[in-house]
Amino acid sequence: MNRTVYFADRAVAFTAEAPGGAWYAVAAEACGGISRAKILNFLESHNSVAVVSDDPDRAFAAFAAEFTPVEAAGGVVVNDCGEWLMIHRNGRWDLPKGHLECGERIEECAAREVEEETGVAARVVRPLCETLHAYYFPKTARWELKRTHWYELHAPGCAGLTPQTEEGIDSAVWCAPREVADNLRDAFPTIRCVAAAMGRN
């Protein structure tokens, strides 16, 4: 199973075959294996790095072991008008999501985060996909690898929206399909993956 880890706008894929195109391919077993430090070095000059291995799962597991795992959930909320709920966070368009709390089911996390970040109470309809996002978290001085479980959710009306400003959200809006397409151009690749999953499922 291939996995792609995103470092903001840059991607690292763990795969059995080099994908070609703009991907910079490196052998997982070369030079003593692939470490986080080596990947970060490659990402300084390449936007897309493919780690090629006979056993991509094992290569990914070795890489992931250098991070603190974090579980999160979020989703695409669709109302009765077919509009999507999107948020504008830290200068980019995004979807509501957040960390899993102790004892919480992952679907509950998705619905709770939507309500906390936008003020909209929504119910989970179906799972969409999972994304992997790696980053350095200064508050804890550690590298984290966040696995976000994404869902489609439904909210019946076009209720008033309350953006959670303390989380860097300056607006929450219901978006028609054309607006969604425009906003996705200014979103992180993980968010575009979620939108693609909405179309596939």
Coordinates of C-alpha atoms in Angstrom, one line a residue:
M1 CA 0.0 0.0 0.0
N2 CA 1.5 3.3 -1.1
R3 CA 1.5 6.2 1.5
T4 CA 2.1 9.9 0.9
V5 CA 3.2 12.1 3.7
Y6 CA 2.8 15.9 3.2
F7 CA 5.2 18.5 4.6
A8 CA 2.9 21.5 4.0
D9 CA 3.0 21.8 0.2
R10 CA 5.6 19.2 -0.4
A11 CA 5.1 15.4 -0.6
V12 CA 7.0 12.2 0.2
A13 CA 5.6 9.0 -1.2
F14 CA 6.6 5.5 -0.2
T15 CA 6.1 3.2 -3.2
A16 CA 7.3 0.1 -4.9
E17 CA 8.0 1.8 -8.2
A18 CA 9.3 5.2 -9.1
P19 CA 6.3 7.3 -10.3
G20 CA 8.3 9.4 -12.8
G21 CA 7.3 12.9 -13.8
A22 CA 8.3 15.6 -11.3
W23 CA 9.0 13.1 -8.6
Y24 CA 12.6 12.8 -7.3
A25 CA 13.2 9.1 -6.6
V26 CA 15.5 7.7 -3.9
A27 CA 16.1 4.1 -2.9
A28 CA 15.0 3.4 0.6
E29 CA 17.8 1.0 1.2
A30 CA 20.6 3.3 -0.1
C31 CA 23.1 4.9 2.2
G32 CA 21.9 3.1 5.3
G33 CA 18.2 3.8 4.9
I34 CA 15.9 6.9 4.7
S35 CA 15.8 9.1 7.8
R36 CA 13.8 12.2 8.6
A37 CA 16.9 14.3 8.2
K38 CA 17.6 12.9 4.7
I39 CA 14.0 13.5 3.6
L40 CA 14.1 17.1 4.9
N41 CA 17.3 17.6 3.0
F42 CA 15.8 16.3 -0.3
L43 CA 12.7 18.5 0.3
E44 CA 14.9 21.6 0.3
S45 CA 15.4 21.2 -3.4
H46 CA 12.5 19.0 -4.5
N47 CA 8.7 19.4 -4.1
S48 CA 8.0 15.7 -4.5
V49 CA 10.2 12.8 -3.3
A50 CA 9.4 9.1 -3.9
V51 CA 11.0 6.6 -1.6
V52 CA 11.2 3.5 -3.6
S53 CA 11.4 0.1 -1.8
D54 CA 10.6 -3.5 -2.3
D55 CA 8.6 -3.2 1.0
P56 CA 7.1 0.3 1.1
D57 CA 5.2 -0.5 4.3
R58 CA 8.4 -1.3 6.1
A59 CA 10.2 1.8 4.7
F60 CA 7.3 4.0 5.8
A61 CA 7.2 2.4 9.3
A62 CA 10.9 3.1 9.8
F63 CA 10.4 6.7 8.7
A64 CA 7.3 7.2 10.9
A65 CA 9.1 5.9 13.9
E66 CA 11.1 9.2 14.0
F67 CA 7.9 11.1 14.7
T68 CA 5.3 11.4 17.5
P69 CA 2.1 10.0 16.1
V70 CA -1.0 12.2 16.3
E71 CA -4.6 11.1 15.5
A72 CA -7.1 13.7 14.2
A73 CA -10.4 13.9 12.4
G74 CA -12.3 16.4 10.3
G75 CA -14.6 16.6 7.3
V76 CA -16.5 18.1 4.5
V77 CA -19.9 19.4 5.7
V78 CA -22.5 19.6 3.0
N79 CA -25.9 21.3 3.5
D80 CA -29.2 20.8 1.8
C81 CA -28.2 23.3 -0.9
G82 CA -25.2 21.3 -1.8
E83 CA -22.8 23.9 -0.4
W84 CA -19.6 22.9 1.4
L85 CA -18.5 24.4 4.7
M86 CA -15.0 25.8 4.4
I87 CA -12.8 27.8 6.8
H88 CA -10.0 30.3 6.2
R89 CA -7.2 29.6 8.6
N90 CA -3.8 31.2 8.8
G91 CA -4.1 32.7 5.4
R92 CA -5.3 29.6 3.5
W93 CA -8.6 27.8 2.7
D94 CA -9.1 24.7 4.8
L95 CA -11.6 22.2 6.2
P96 CA -12.5 21.9 9.9
K97 CA -10.4 19.3 11.7
G98 CA -8.6 18.7 15.0
H99 CA -7.0 16.3 17.4
L100 CA -8.7 13.2 18.8
E101 CA -9.4 13.4 22.6
C102 CA -8.9 10.6 25.1
G103 CA -11.7 8.1 25.0
E104 CA -13.4 9.7 22.0
R105 CA -14.4 7.8 18.9
I106 CA -12.9 9.1 15.7
E107 CA -16.3 10.0 14.1
E108 CA -17.2 11.9 17.3
C109 CA -14.0 13.8 16.9
A110 CA -14.9 14.9 13.4
A111 CA -18.3 16.2 14.4
R112 CA -17.0 17.9 17.5
E113 CA -14.2 19.7 15.7
V114 CA -16.6 20.9 13.0
E115 CA -18.9 22.4 15.7
E116 CA -16.0 23.9 17.7
E117 CA -14.3 25.5 14.7
T118 CA -17.5 26.7 12.8
G119 CA -20.4 26.6 15.2
V120 CA -22.2 24.1 12.9
A121 CA -23.7 20.9 14.4
A122 CA -23.4 18.2 11.7
R123 CA -23.8 14.4 11.6
V124 CA -21.3 12.0 10.0
V125 CA -22.5 10.5 6.7
R126 CA -19.6 8.3 5.5
P127 CA -15.8 8.0 5.7
L128 CA -13.8 9.6 2.9
C129 CA -10.0 9.0 3.3
E130 CA -7.0 9.5 5.5
T131 CA -4.2 11.9 5.1
L132 CA -0.7 12.1 6.6
H133 CA 0.9 15.4 7.5
A134 CA 4.3 15.9 9.1
Y135 CA 5.5 19.0 10.9
Y136 CA 7.6 20.4 13.7
F137 CA 5.6 21.6 16.7
P138 CA 7.6 24.2 18.6
K139 CA 5.4 24.1 21.7
T140 CA 6.5 20.6 22.4
A141 CA 9.8 20.7 20.5
R142 CA 9.0 17.6 18.6
W143 CA 8.3 16.3 15.1
E144 CA 4.7 15.0 14.7
L145 CA 3.1 12.8 12.1
K146 CA -0.6 13.5 12.1
R147 CA -3.0 11.0 10.6
T148 CA -6.3 12.7 9.9
H149 CA -9.5 10.7 9.3
W150 CA -11.8 12.5 7.0
Y151 CA -15.6 12.2 6.7
E152 CA -18.5 13.6 4.8
L153 CA -20.9 15.2 7.2
H154 CA -24.4 16.7 6.7
A155 CA -26.0 19.8 8.2
P156 CA -29.6 20.5 7.1
G157 CA -29.6 24.3 6.9
C158 CA -27.3 27.2 6.2
A159 CA -26.9 28.0 9.9
G160 CA -25.0 31.0 11.0
L161 CA -21.3 30.4 11.3
T162 CA -19.0 31.2 14.2
P163 CA -15.3 30.9 13.3
Q164 CA -13.0 29.8 16.1
T165 CA -10.7 32.8 16.0
E166 CA -8.4 31.5 18.7
E167 CA -7.4 28.7 16.3
G168 CA -6.4 31.1 13.6
I169 CA -9.7 30.9 11.8
D170 CA -10.8 34.3 10.5
S171 CA -13.8 33.1 8.5
A172 CA -16.2 30.2 8.0
V173 CA -18.3 30.1 4.9
W174 CA -20.8 28.0 2.9
C175 CA -19.4 27.6 -0.6
A176 CA -21.1 26.8 -3.8
P177 CA -19.2 24.3 -6.1
R178 CA -17.5 27.0 -8.1
E179 CA -16.3 28.7 -5.0
V180 CA -15.0 25.4 -3.6
A181 CA -13.0 24.9 -6.8
D182 CA -11.5 28.4 -6.5
N183 CA -10.7 27.9 -2.8
L184 CA -9.0 24.6 -3.4
R185 CA -6.4 26.3 -5.5
D186 CA -5.3 28.1 -2.3
A187 CA -5.5 25.0 -0.1
F188 CA -2.9 22.5 1.1
P189 CA -2.5 19.3 -1.0
T190 CA -4.1 17.3 1.8
I191 CA -7.3 19.3 1.5
R192 CA -7.3 18.7 -2.3
C193 CA -7.0 15.0 -1.6
V194 CA -10.1 15.1 0.6
A195 CA -12.0 17.0 -2.1
A196 CA -11.0 14.3 -4.7
A197 CA -12.2 11.6 -2.3
M198 CA -15.6 13.3 -2.2
G199 CA -15.8 12.9 -6.0
R200 CA -14.6 9.2 -6.0
N201 CA -16.8 7.8 -3.3

